[in-house]
Amino acid sequence: MTGGLLDPRIVHMPPLAEGEWLNGRPLTPTQLRGQVILIDFWDYTCINCLRTLPYLKQWHQRYAEHGLVIIGIHTPEFRFAQFRTHLEAAIAEYEIPYPILLDNQQRNWSQFATKAWPTKFLIDPDGYVRFKRQGEGYYQETEQAIQTLLRLRQPDMPLPDLLPPLRAEDASGAVCYRPTPELYAGFQGGGLFGGALGNPEGYMPNSSVIYRLPPVKTWQEGQFYVDGIWRAWPEALAFAGEQGGEIVLPYSAVSVNAVLAPSADPVETALAMKPTEAEPVVEVVQDGRFLSKVQAGSDVIFGENGRSFVRVDRPRMVNLVRNPDFGSHTLRLTFQARGLALYAFTFTGCVASPHDAQNADTFRVP
């Protein structure tokens, strides 16, 4: 009995398109036959994907010996994420224990009709797709489906209790507010009208422009504003001055993340080159002050006199701000090296229930 949790045995798992494998040898159809397979479409710059990783790692640890095979299919959103060296660094940073298949041409993405990051599929021992969930969350539901499929292999298999929430905001009773939507920085952008640059000068594709911040009264959520010399790339906006380029971001959220890189130039990115010897740092100020430790994101470093900044040593997502509660703020980023590039801002809006917030230390925060 599956109680409606699983989809009927109708759709077979598509064959995996060929690609480069990391973190293990290629998995063949013969090796996968008779196993329960969890396929996770992800991207290492996607905040929702990264928030899912702790659960995937726990499920691998709990169920690999019982017949669960997890395959991470990495379909990159940005061009720089196609390069193996950057993905290998992310695999090491997040200590991912299961194999990763590169999907740079989106062939697997298309074969599975995937629409968003992350998307998880569960395949039963006979090769049927029995479960699909798109987006972050559904953790206990997914683990329950894993256990149900494993028991198809061995009905009397002893399995552990379902994982408790790994973060307070994942627990029942958490409150999720609507945060500022994801903002793209390049002139191609991700929306109908391109990137989210709010300066009246607009974008001049593949060219450098001297920008000045517009009046504060014109700032609005859903856009960011820059000051200084900036070059517009299809996927990014890169600082083209020597130091002191500013980005102002009005937002409403709990946490703020940014996809940053030392350079937006494709050749420099591929060869891990830096366009200047200056230290690739971005200062972070919120509401006119450097961040406090209560507000600082996990990637923030504190220097002299309370200076808060992040170091951009490779293309990746950085957690800039993690406020204790949902609210509206103005973030000001100062880019201190030529070439530093912004690709996107992402936001989260969930907070723990009052009871869970008081007992947050009982949750295993990754």
mmCIF file of C-alpha atoms in Angstrom:
data_model
loop_
_atom_site.group_PDB
_atom_site.id
_atom_site.type_symbol
_atom_site.label_atom_id
_atom_site.label_comp_id
_atom_site.label_asym_id
_atom_site.label_seq_id
_atom_site.Cartn_x
_atom_site.Cartn_y
_atom_site.Cartn_z
ATOM 1 C CA MET A 1 0.000 0.000 0.000
ATOM 2 C CA THR A 2 1.384 3.399 -0.958
ATOM 3 C CA GLY A 3 -1.561 5.480 0.260
ATOM 4 C CA GLY A 4 -1.425 7.789 -2.758
ATOM 5 C CA LEU A 5 2.110 8.897 -1.946
ATOM 6 C CA LEU A 6 3.571 7.302 -5.074
ATOM 7 C CA ASP A 7 2.641 7.829 -8.693
ATOM 8 C CA PRO A 8 1.356 4.783 -10.635
ATOM 9 C CA ARG A 9 3.726 2.547 -12.598
ATOM 10 C CA ILE A 10 3.281 4.287 -15.953
ATOM 11 C CA VAL A 11 6.371 6.340 -16.847
ATOM 12 C CA HIS A 12 9.742 4.651 -17.227
ATOM 13 C CA MET A 13 12.891 6.498 -16.222
ATOM 14 C CA PRO A 14 14.519 7.933 -19.371
ATOM 15 C CA PRO A 15 18.042 6.695 -20.089
ATOM 16 C CA LEU A 16 20.699 9.015 -18.731
ATOM 17 C CA ALA A 17 22.352 11.052 -21.470
ATOM 18 C CA GLU A 18 26.103 10.681 -21.652
ATOM 19 C CA GLY A 19 28.159 13.199 -19.751
ATOM 20 C CA GLU A 20 31.136 13.603 -17.477
ATOM 21 C CA TRP A 21 30.818 12.049 -14.016
ATOM 22 C CA LEU A 22 32.386 13.481 -10.877
ATOM 23 C CA ASN A 23 32.678 11.989 -7.418
ATOM 24 C CA GLY A 24 32.643 8.433 -8.702
ATOM 25 C CA ARG A 25 32.673 6.224 -11.769
ATOM 26 C CA PRO A 26 29.865 6.381 -14.336
ATOM 27 C CA LEU A 27 26.814 4.396 -13.272
ATOM 28 C CA THR A 28 25.598 1.946 -15.911
ATOM 29 C CA PRO A 29 22.035 0.654 -16.447
ATOM 30 C CA THR A 30 23.213 -2.737 -15.203
ATOM 31 C CA GLN A 31 24.452 -1.228 -11.929
ATOM 32 C CA LEU A 32 21.191 0.672 -11.425
ATOM 33 C CA ARG A 33 18.874 -2.233 -12.184
ATOM 34 C CA GLY A 34 16.879 -3.268 -9.126
ATOM 35 C CA GLN A 35 17.911 -0.213 -7.084
ATOM 36 C CA VAL A 36 15.816 2.650 -5.758
ATOM 37 C CA ILE A 37 17.167 5.762 -7.485
ATOM 38 C CA LEU A 38 16.847 9.367 -6.354
ATOM 39 C CA ILE A 39 17.740 11.826 -9.097
ATOM 40 C CA ASP A 40 18.309 15.416 -7.979
ATOM 41 C CA PHE A 41 18.542 18.138 -10.623
ATOM 42 C CA TRP A 42 20.554 20.937 -9.065
ATOM 43 C CA ASP A 43 22.951 23.820 -9.641
ATOM 44 C CA TYR A 44 25.680 24.776 -7.200
ATOM 45 C CA THR A 45 24.720 28.476 -7.296
ATOM 46 C CA CYS A 46 21.039 27.792 -6.486
ATOM 47 C CA ILE A 47 20.088 28.614 -2.876
ATOM 48 C CA ASN A 48 17.134 26.215 -2.878
ATOM 49 C CA CYS A 49 19.404 23.428 -4.142
ATOM 50 C CA LEU A 50 22.011 24.129 -1.472
ATOM 51 C CA ARG A 51 19.361 24.135 1.264
ATOM 52 C CA THR A 52 18.294 20.675 0.051
ATOM 53 C CA LEU A 53 21.821 19.205 0.194
ATOM 54 C CA PRO A 54 21.885 18.431 3.963
ATOM 55 C CA TYR A 55 18.837 16.203 3.555
ATOM 56 C CA LEU A 56 20.253 14.433 0.505
ATOM 57 C CA LYS A 57 23.488 13.760 2.384
ATOM 58 C CA GLN A 58 21.566 12.336 5.334
ATOM 59 C CA TRP A 59 19.465 10.103 3.075
ATOM 60 C CA HIS A 60 22.622 8.822 1.385
ATOM 61 C CA GLN A 61 24.110 8.005 4.784
ATOM 62 C CA ARG A 62 20.913 6.322 6.014
ATOM 63 C CA TYR A 63 19.817 4.340 2.981
ATOM 64 C CA ALA A 64 22.728 3.686 0.594
ATOM 65 C CA GLU A 65 23.399 0.316 2.217
ATOM 66 C CA HIS A 66 19.707 -0.558 1.824
ATOM 67 C CA GLY A 67 19.654 0.010 -1.947
ATOM 68 C CA LEU A 68 19.180 3.761 -2.451
ATOM 69 C CA VAL A 69 21.339 5.330 -5.160
ATOM 70 C CA ILE A 70 21.423 9.131 -5.275
ATOM 71 C CA ILE A 71 22.554 10.800 -8.497
ATOM 72 C CA GLY A 72 23.013 14.554 -8.598
ATOM 73 C CA ILE A 73 22.526 15.851 -12.130
ATOM 74 C CA HIS A 74 24.189 19.248 -12.328
ATOM 75 C CA THR A 75 22.467 21.421 -14.919
ATOM 76 C CA PRO A 76 24.134 24.858 -14.685
ATOM 77 C CA GLU A 77 22.174 28.091 -14.835
ATOM 78 C CA PHE A 78 25.236 30.248 -15.540
ATOM 79 C CA ARG A 79 27.967 29.578 -18.074
ATOM 80 C CA PHE A 80 30.804 29.541 -15.519
ATOM 81 C CA ALA A 81 29.172 26.599 -13.718
ATOM 82 C CA GLN A 82 29.855 24.399 -16.757
ATOM 83 C CA PHE A 83 33.551 24.243 -15.909
ATOM 84 C CA ARG A 84 34.577 21.141 -14.028
ATOM 85 C CA THR A 85 37.035 22.907 -11.714
ATOM 86 C CA HIS A 86 34.345 25.180 -10.265
ATOM 87 C CA LEU A 87 31.946 22.288 -9.706
ATOM 88 C CA GLU A 88 34.675 20.170 -8.112
ATOM 89 C CA ALA A 89 35.354 22.991 -5.660
ATOM 90 C CA ALA A 90 31.647 23.101 -4.771
ATOM 91 C CA ILE A 91 31.477 19.320 -4.305
ATOM 92 C CA ALA A 92 34.428 19.534 -1.918
ATOM 93 C CA GLU A 93 33.046 22.571 -0.070
ATOM 94 C CA TYR A 94 29.656 20.961 0.547
ATOM 95 C CA GLU A 95 31.133 17.481 1.140
ATOM 96 C CA ILE A 96 28.794 15.772 -1.310
ATOM 97 C CA PRO A 97 29.245 11.992 -0.995
ATOM 98 C CA TYR A 98 27.278 10.703 -4.015
ATOM 99 C CA PRO A 99 28.063 10.807 -7.777
ATOM 100 C CA ILE A 100 27.399 13.903 -9.866
ATOM 101 C CA LEU A 101 26.623 13.829 -13.593
ATOM 102 C CA LEU A 102 27.390 16.992 -15.579
ATOM 103 C CA ASP A 103 24.493 18.101 -17.779
ATOM 104 C CA ASN A 104 25.999 21.134 -19.495
ATOM 105 C CA GLN A 105 23.915 20.706 -22.656
ATOM 106 C CA GLN A 106 20.688 20.161 -20.669
ATOM 107 C CA ARG A 107 20.034 16.834 -22.349
ATOM 108 C CA ASN A 108 19.013 15.077 -19.137
ATOM 109 C CA TRP A 109 17.081 18.177 -18.061
ATOM 110 C CA SER A 110 15.057 17.890 -21.286
ATOM 111 C CA GLN A 111 14.611 14.118 -21.165
ATOM 112 C CA PHE A 112 13.138 14.339 -17.663
ATOM 113 C CA ALA A 113 11.039 17.414 -18.647
ATOM 114 C CA THR A 114 12.530 19.356 -15.735
ATOM 115 C CA LYS A 115 11.364 22.953 -15.271
ATOM 116 C CA ALA A 116 13.108 24.279 -12.144
ATOM 117 C CA TRP A 117 15.934 23.789 -9.649
ATOM 118 C CA PRO A 118 15.877 21.658 -7.595
ATOM 119 C CA THR A 119 13.675 18.830 -8.865
ATOM 120 C CA LYS A 120 13.783 15.341 -7.353
ATOM 121 C CA PHE A 121 12.655 12.087 -8.977
ATOM 122 C CA LEU A 122 12.342 8.692 -7.278
ATOM 123 C CA ILE A 123 12.626 5.585 -9.438
ATOM 124 C CA ASP A 124 11.409 2.195 -8.211
ATOM 125 C CA PRO A 125 13.414 -1.063 -8.557
ATOM 126 C CA ASP A 126 11.634 -1.829 -11.857
ATOM 127 C CA GLY A 127 12.638 1.496 -13.389
ATOM 128 C CA TYR A 128 9.358 3.399 -13.081
ATOM 129 C CA VAL A 129 9.201 7.060 -12.033
ATOM 130 C CA ARG A 130 7.074 6.929 -8.870
ATOM 131 C CA PHE A 131 7.607 10.314 -7.221
ATOM 132 C CA LYS A 132 8.490 13.850 -8.336
ATOM 133 C CA ARG A 133 8.804 17.046 -6.328
ATOM 134 C CA GLN A 134 9.842 20.439 -7.680
ATOM 135 C CA GLY A 135 11.431 23.071 -5.474
ATOM 136 C CA GLU A 136 12.734 23.125 -1.940
ATOM 137 C CA GLY A 137 10.925 21.316 0.854
ATOM 138 C CA TYR A 138 8.801 18.139 1.000
ATOM 139 C CA TYR A 139 11.573 16.530 3.044
ATOM 140 C CA GLN A 140 9.590 14.132 5.225
ATOM 141 C CA GLU A 141 7.269 13.296 2.332
ATOM 142 C CA THR A 142 10.273 12.460 0.153
ATOM 143 C CA GLU A 143 11.903 10.321 2.835
ATOM 144 C CA GLN A 144 8.639 8.476 3.391
ATOM 145 C CA ALA A 145 8.530 7.740 -0.357
ATOM 146 C CA ILE A 146 12.139 6.495 -0.215
ATOM 147 C CA GLN A 147 11.250 4.083 2.577
ATOM 148 C CA THR A 148 8.127 2.893 0.754
ATOM 149 C CA LEU A 149 10.129 2.081 -2.375
ATOM 150 C CA LEU A 150 12.904 0.378 -0.423
ATOM 151 C CA ARG A 151 10.307 -1.890 1.157
ATOM 152 C CA LEU A 152 9.243 -2.949 -2.327
ATOM 153 C CA ARG A 153 12.665 -4.598 -2.503
ATOM 154 C CA GLN A 154 12.420 -6.111 0.971
ATOM 155 C CA PRO A 155 9.080 -5.762 2.808
ATOM 156 C CA ASP A 156 10.522 -6.516 6.243
ATOM 157 C CA MET A 157 13.517 -4.175 5.852
ATOM 158 C CA PRO A 158 14.243 -2.396 9.182
ATOM 159 C CA LEU A 159 14.411 1.349 8.541
ATOM 160 C CA PRO A 160 14.956 4.325 10.879
ATOM 161 C CA ASP A 161 12.369 6.893 11.909
ATOM 162 C CA LEU A 162 12.003 9.835 9.551
ATOM 163 C CA LEU A 163 14.553 12.612 10.005
ATOM 164 C CA PRO A 164 13.476 15.517 12.199
ATOM 165 C CA PRO A 165 13.791 18.952 10.567
ATOM 166 C CA LEU A 166 17.439 19.912 10.121
ATOM 167 C CA ARG A 167 16.627 23.632 10.435
ATOM 168 C CA ALA A 168 14.158 25.385 12.691
ATOM 169 C CA GLU A 169 12.478 27.043 9.708
ATOM 170 C CA ASP A 170 11.774 23.609 8.195
ATOM 171 C CA ALA A 171 9.646 22.552 11.171
ATOM 172 C CA SER A 172 5.875 22.532 11.346
ATOM 173 C CA GLY A 173 4.533 25.959 12.287
ATOM 174 C CA ALA A 174 7.259 27.941 10.525
ATOM 175 C CA VAL A 175 6.059 31.153 8.896
ATOM 176 C CA CYS A 176 7.045 31.914 5.304
ATOM 177 C CA TYR A 177 6.708 35.480 4.030
ATOM 178 C CA ARG A 178 6.901 36.519 0.396
ATOM 179 C CA PRO A 179 10.465 37.824 -0.151
ATOM 180 C CA THR A 180 11.829 39.988 -2.931
ATOM 181 C CA PRO A 181 11.964 37.808 -6.078
ATOM 182 C CA GLU A 182 15.236 36.623 -7.591
ATOM 183 C CA LEU A 183 17.045 39.413 -9.436
ATOM 184 C CA TYR A 184 19.403 38.878 -12.382
ATOM 185 C CA ALA A 185 22.228 41.311 -13.097
ATOM 186 C CA GLY A 186 23.168 40.666 -16.734
ATOM 187 C CA PHE A 187 21.486 42.410 -19.640
ATOM 188 C CA GLN A 188 19.893 39.153 -20.810
ATOM 189 C CA GLY A 189 18.471 38.730 -17.321
ATOM 190 C CA GLY A 190 15.898 36.141 -16.380
ATOM 191 C CA GLY A 191 12.699 38.094 -16.883
ATOM 192 C CA LEU A 192 10.614 39.494 -19.706
ATOM 193 C CA PHE A 193 12.549 42.771 -19.838
ATOM 194 C CA GLY A 194 16.062 41.526 -19.058
ATOM 195 C CA GLY A 195 18.108 42.269 -15.956
ATOM 196 C CA ALA A 196 17.036 44.146 -12.833
ATOM 197 C CA LEU A 197 19.341 47.186 -13.101
ATOM 198 C CA GLY A 198 17.280 50.207 -12.036
ATOM 199 C CA ASN A 199 19.562 53.090 -13.083
ATOM 200 C CA PRO A 200 17.992 55.345 -15.731
ATOM 201 C CA GLU A 201 21.098 54.878 -17.928
ATOM 202 C CA GLY A 202 20.069 51.244 -18.347
ATOM 203 C CA TYR A 203 22.251 48.590 -19.945
ATOM 204 C CA MET A 204 24.717 49.103 -22.775
ATOM 205 C CA PRO A 205 25.474 45.495 -23.772
ATOM 206 C CA ASN A 206 29.128 44.467 -23.687
ATOM 207 C CA SER A 207 30.210 48.029 -22.892
ATOM 208 C CA SER A 208 31.348 49.995 -19.854
ATOM 209 C CA VAL A 209 29.189 52.842 -18.555
ATOM 210 C CA ILE A 210 29.749 55.465 -15.851
ATOM 211 C CA TYR A 211 26.713 55.197 -13.574
ATOM 212 C CA ARG A 212 25.486 57.493 -10.817
ATOM 213 C CA LEU A 213 23.035 56.471 -8.128
ATOM 214 C CA PRO A 214 19.566 57.898 -8.784
ATOM 215 C CA PRO A 215 17.750 59.782 -5.977
ATOM 216 C CA VAL A 216 16.797 57.646 -2.979
ATOM 217 C CA LYS A 217 13.106 58.448 -3.456
ATOM 218 C CA THR A 218 13.188 56.599 -6.797
ATOM 219 C CA TRP A 219 14.545 53.339 -5.380
ATOM 220 C CA GLN A 220 12.155 50.420 -5.354
ATOM 221 C CA GLU A 221 12.173 46.739 -4.537
ATOM 222 C CA GLY A 222 12.724 44.394 -7.432
ATOM 223 C CA GLN A 223 15.613 46.462 -8.778
ATOM 224 C CA PHE A 224 19.192 47.249 -7.783
ATOM 225 C CA TYR A 225 21.202 50.401 -8.437
ATOM 226 C CA VAL A 226 24.900 50.962 -9.149
ATOM 227 C CA ASP A 227 27.446 53.758 -8.860
ATOM 228 C CA GLY A 228 30.781 53.827 -10.666
ATOM 229 C CA ILE A 229 32.041 52.240 -13.881
ATOM 230 C CA TRP A 230 30.314 48.956 -14.733
ATOM 231 C CA ARG A 231 30.411 46.657 -17.763
ATOM 232 C CA ALA A 232 27.297 44.766 -18.826
ATOM 233 C CA TRP A 233 27.717 41.123 -19.791
ATOM 234 C CA PRO A 234 24.871 38.820 -20.897
ATOM 235 C CA GLU A 235 24.747 37.089 -17.502
ATOM 236 C CA ALA A 236 26.461 39.568 -15.196
ATOM 237 C CA LEU A 237 27.330 43.149 -14.356
ATOM 238 C CA ALA A 238 31.056 43.567 -13.677
ATOM 239 C CA PHE A 239 32.838 46.423 -11.927
ATOM 240 C CA ALA A 240 35.167 48.116 -14.431
ATOM 241 C CA GLY A 241 36.737 50.743 -12.163
ATOM 242 C CA GLU A 242 39.702 50.283 -9.855
ATOM 243 C CA GLN A 243 37.903 50.252 -6.499
ATOM 244 C CA GLY A 244 34.808 51.540 -4.760
ATOM 245 C CA GLY A 245 32.047 50.479 -7.149
ATOM 246 C CA GLU A 246 28.716 50.410 -5.304
ATOM 247 C CA ILE A 247 25.519 48.414 -5.590
ATOM 248 C CA VAL A 248 22.433 49.435 -3.616
ATOM 249 C CA LEU A 249 19.688 46.869 -3.072
ATOM 250 C CA PRO A 250 16.340 47.619 -1.400
ATOM 251 C CA TYR A 251 14.813 44.301 -0.343
ATOM 252 C CA SER A 252 12.406 42.462 1.939
ATOM 253 C CA ALA A 253 13.551 39.067 3.209
ATOM 254 C CA VAL A 254 15.172 37.111 6.015
ATOM 255 C CA SER A 255 18.366 36.294 4.145
ATOM 256 C CA VAL A 256 20.129 37.618 1.056
ATOM 257 C CA ASN A 257 22.458 35.662 -1.203
ATOM 258 C CA ALA A 258 24.466 36.815 -4.198
ATOM 259 C CA VAL A 259 26.072 34.890 -7.041
ATOM 260 C CA LEU A 260 29.478 36.555 -7.426
ATOM 261 C CA ALA A 261 32.635 35.853 -9.413
ATOM 262 C CA PRO A 262 36.140 37.344 -9.668
ATOM 263 C CA SER A 263 35.447 37.997 -13.355
ATOM 264 C CA ALA A 264 32.641 37.731 -15.908
ATOM 265 C CA ASP A 265 35.051 37.310 -18.824
ATOM 266 C CA PRO A 266 34.564 33.774 -20.248
ATOM 267 C CA VAL A 267 38.283 33.182 -20.855
ATOM 268 C CA GLU A 268 39.332 34.440 -17.416
ATOM 269 C CA THR A 269 36.580 32.350 -15.822
ATOM 270 C CA ALA A 270 37.556 29.192 -17.694
ATOM 271 C CA LEU A 271 41.224 29.594 -16.746
ATOM 272 C CA ALA A 272 40.482 30.782 -13.179
ATOM 273 C CA MET A 273 42.319 34.035 -13.916
ATOM 274 C CA LYS A 274 41.826 37.231 -11.936
ATOM 275 C CA PRO A 275 41.803 40.563 -13.805
ATOM 276 C CA THR A 276 43.720 42.413 -11.072
ATOM 277 C CA GLU A 277 46.071 41.812 -8.161
ATOM 278 C CA ALA A 278 43.725 43.681 -5.812
ATOM 279 C CA GLU A 279 42.087 41.567 -3.129
ATOM 280 C CA PRO A 280 38.694 40.410 -4.484
ATOM 281 C CA VAL A 281 36.482 41.573 -1.633
ATOM 282 C CA VAL A 282 33.033 43.116 -1.399
ATOM 283 C CA GLU A 283 32.109 45.185 1.664
ATOM 284 C CA VAL A 284 28.601 44.629 3.011
ATOM 285 C CA VAL A 285 26.611 47.377 4.757
ATOM 286 C CA GLN A 286 22.951 47.182 5.778
ATOM 287 C CA ASP A 287 20.834 50.219 6.636
ATOM 288 C CA GLY A 288 23.941 52.398 6.832
ATOM 289 C CA ARG A 289 25.999 50.170 9.133
ATOM 290 C CA PHE A 290 28.341 47.233 8.846
ATOM 291 C CA LEU A 291 26.635 43.967 9.685
ATOM 292 C CA SER A 292 26.421 42.727 13.245
ATOM 293 C CA LYS A 293 27.153 39.083 13.958
ATOM 294 C CA VAL A 294 23.420 38.522 14.402
ATOM 295 C CA GLN A 295 22.767 39.791 10.860
ATOM 296 C CA ALA A 296 25.816 38.408 9.071
ATOM 297 C CA GLY A 297 25.497 35.634 6.534
ATOM 298 C CA SER A 298 27.629 32.514 6.761
ATOM 299 C CA ASP A 299 30.194 33.810 4.229
ATOM 300 C CA VAL A 300 30.745 37.191 5.895
ATOM 301 C CA ILE A 301 34.180 37.964 7.354
ATOM 302 C CA PHE A 302 34.785 40.630 9.996
ATOM 303 C CA GLY A 303 37.827 42.884 9.802
ATOM 304 C CA GLU A 304 39.134 45.849 11.744
ATOM 305 C CA ASN A 305 36.614 48.272 13.245
ATOM 306 C CA GLY A 306 33.774 45.834 12.617
ATOM 307 C CA ARG A 307 34.154 45.949 8.823
ATOM 308 C CA SER A 308 31.989 43.234 7.256
ATOM 309 C CA PHE A 309 32.910 41.818 3.857
ATOM 310 C CA VAL A 310 32.995 38.693 1.689
ATOM 311 C CA ARG A 311 35.939 37.354 -0.294
ATOM 312 C CA VAL A 312 35.189 36.308 -3.872
ATOM 313 C CA ASP A 313 37.929 33.818 -4.694
ATOM 314 C CA ARG A 314 35.920 31.812 -7.258
ATOM 315 C CA PRO A 315 32.490 31.910 -8.924
ATOM 316 C CA ARG A 316 29.896 30.868 -6.339
ATOM 317 C CA MET A 317 26.886 31.837 -4.303
ATOM 318 C CA VAL A 318 27.667 33.721 -1.089
ATOM 319 C CA ASN A 319 25.350 34.213 1.884
ATOM 320 C CA LEU A 320 25.522 37.946 2.623
ATOM 321 C CA VAL A 321 22.818 38.505 5.220
ATOM 322 C CA ARG A 322 20.870 36.285 7.592
ATOM 323 C CA ASN A 323 18.578 38.524 9.624
ATOM 324 C CA PRO A 324 16.888 37.121 12.738
ATOM 325 C CA ASP A 325 13.472 38.011 11.306
ATOM 326 C CA PHE A 326 11.727 39.031 8.108
ATOM 327 C CA GLY A 327 11.931 42.742 7.300
ATOM 328 C CA SER A 328 12.657 45.461 4.748
ATOM 329 C CA HIS A 329 16.206 46.807 4.489
ATOM 330 C CA THR A 330 18.667 48.533 2.177
ATOM 331 C CA LEU A 331 21.873 46.685 1.390
ATOM 332 C CA ARG A 332 24.937 48.501 0.066
ATOM 333 C CA LEU A 333 27.785 46.494 -1.483
ATOM 334 C CA THR A 334 31.150 48.079 -2.278
ATOM 335 C CA PHE A 335 33.269 46.218 -4.842
ATOM 336 C CA GLN A 336 36.971 46.718 -4.125
ATOM 337 C CA ALA A 337 38.573 45.103 -7.176
ATOM 338 C CA ARG A 338 38.210 45.548 -10.907
ATOM 339 C CA GLY A 339 36.402 42.711 -12.645
ATOM 340 C CA LEU A 340 34.312 41.530 -9.697
ATOM 341 C CA ALA A 341 30.970 40.481 -11.128
ATOM 342 C CA LEU A 342 27.414 40.152 -9.853
ATOM 343 C CA TYR A 343 25.200 37.537 -11.507
ATOM 344 C CA ALA A 344 22.115 37.406 -9.297
ATOM 345 C CA PHE A 345 20.526 38.086 -5.929
ATOM 346 C CA THR A 346 18.307 35.508 -4.220
ATOM 347 C CA PHE A 347 16.258 35.806 -1.056
ATOM 348 C CA THR A 348 14.548 33.622 1.552
ATOM 349 C CA GLY A 349 11.527 34.479 3.662
ATOM 350 C CA CYS A 350 10.885 31.663 6.160
ATOM 351 C CA VAL A 351 11.300 32.013 9.921
ATOM 352 C CA ALA A 352 10.839 29.495 12.711
ATOM 353 C CA SER A 353 7.663 29.423 14.753
ATOM 354 C CA PRO A 354 8.050 31.354 18.054
ATOM 355 C CA HIS A 355 8.399 28.104 20.005
ATOM 356 C CA ASP A 356 10.995 26.658 17.653
ATOM 357 C CA ALA A 357 12.933 29.930 17.555
ATOM 358 C CA GLN A 358 13.327 29.745 21.345
ATOM 359 C CA ASN A 359 14.595 26.178 21.038
ATOM 360 C CA ALA A 360 16.555 26.569 17.816
ATOM 361 C CA ASP A 361 19.643 24.938 19.318
ATOM 362 C CA THR A 362 17.764 21.616 19.358
ATOM 363 C CA PHE A 363 17.828 21.570 15.548
ATOM 364 C CA ARG A 364 20.852 20.335 13.647
ATOM 365 C CA VAL A 365 21.610 23.338 11.512
ATOM 366 C CA PRO A 366 23.911 22.400 8.611
#
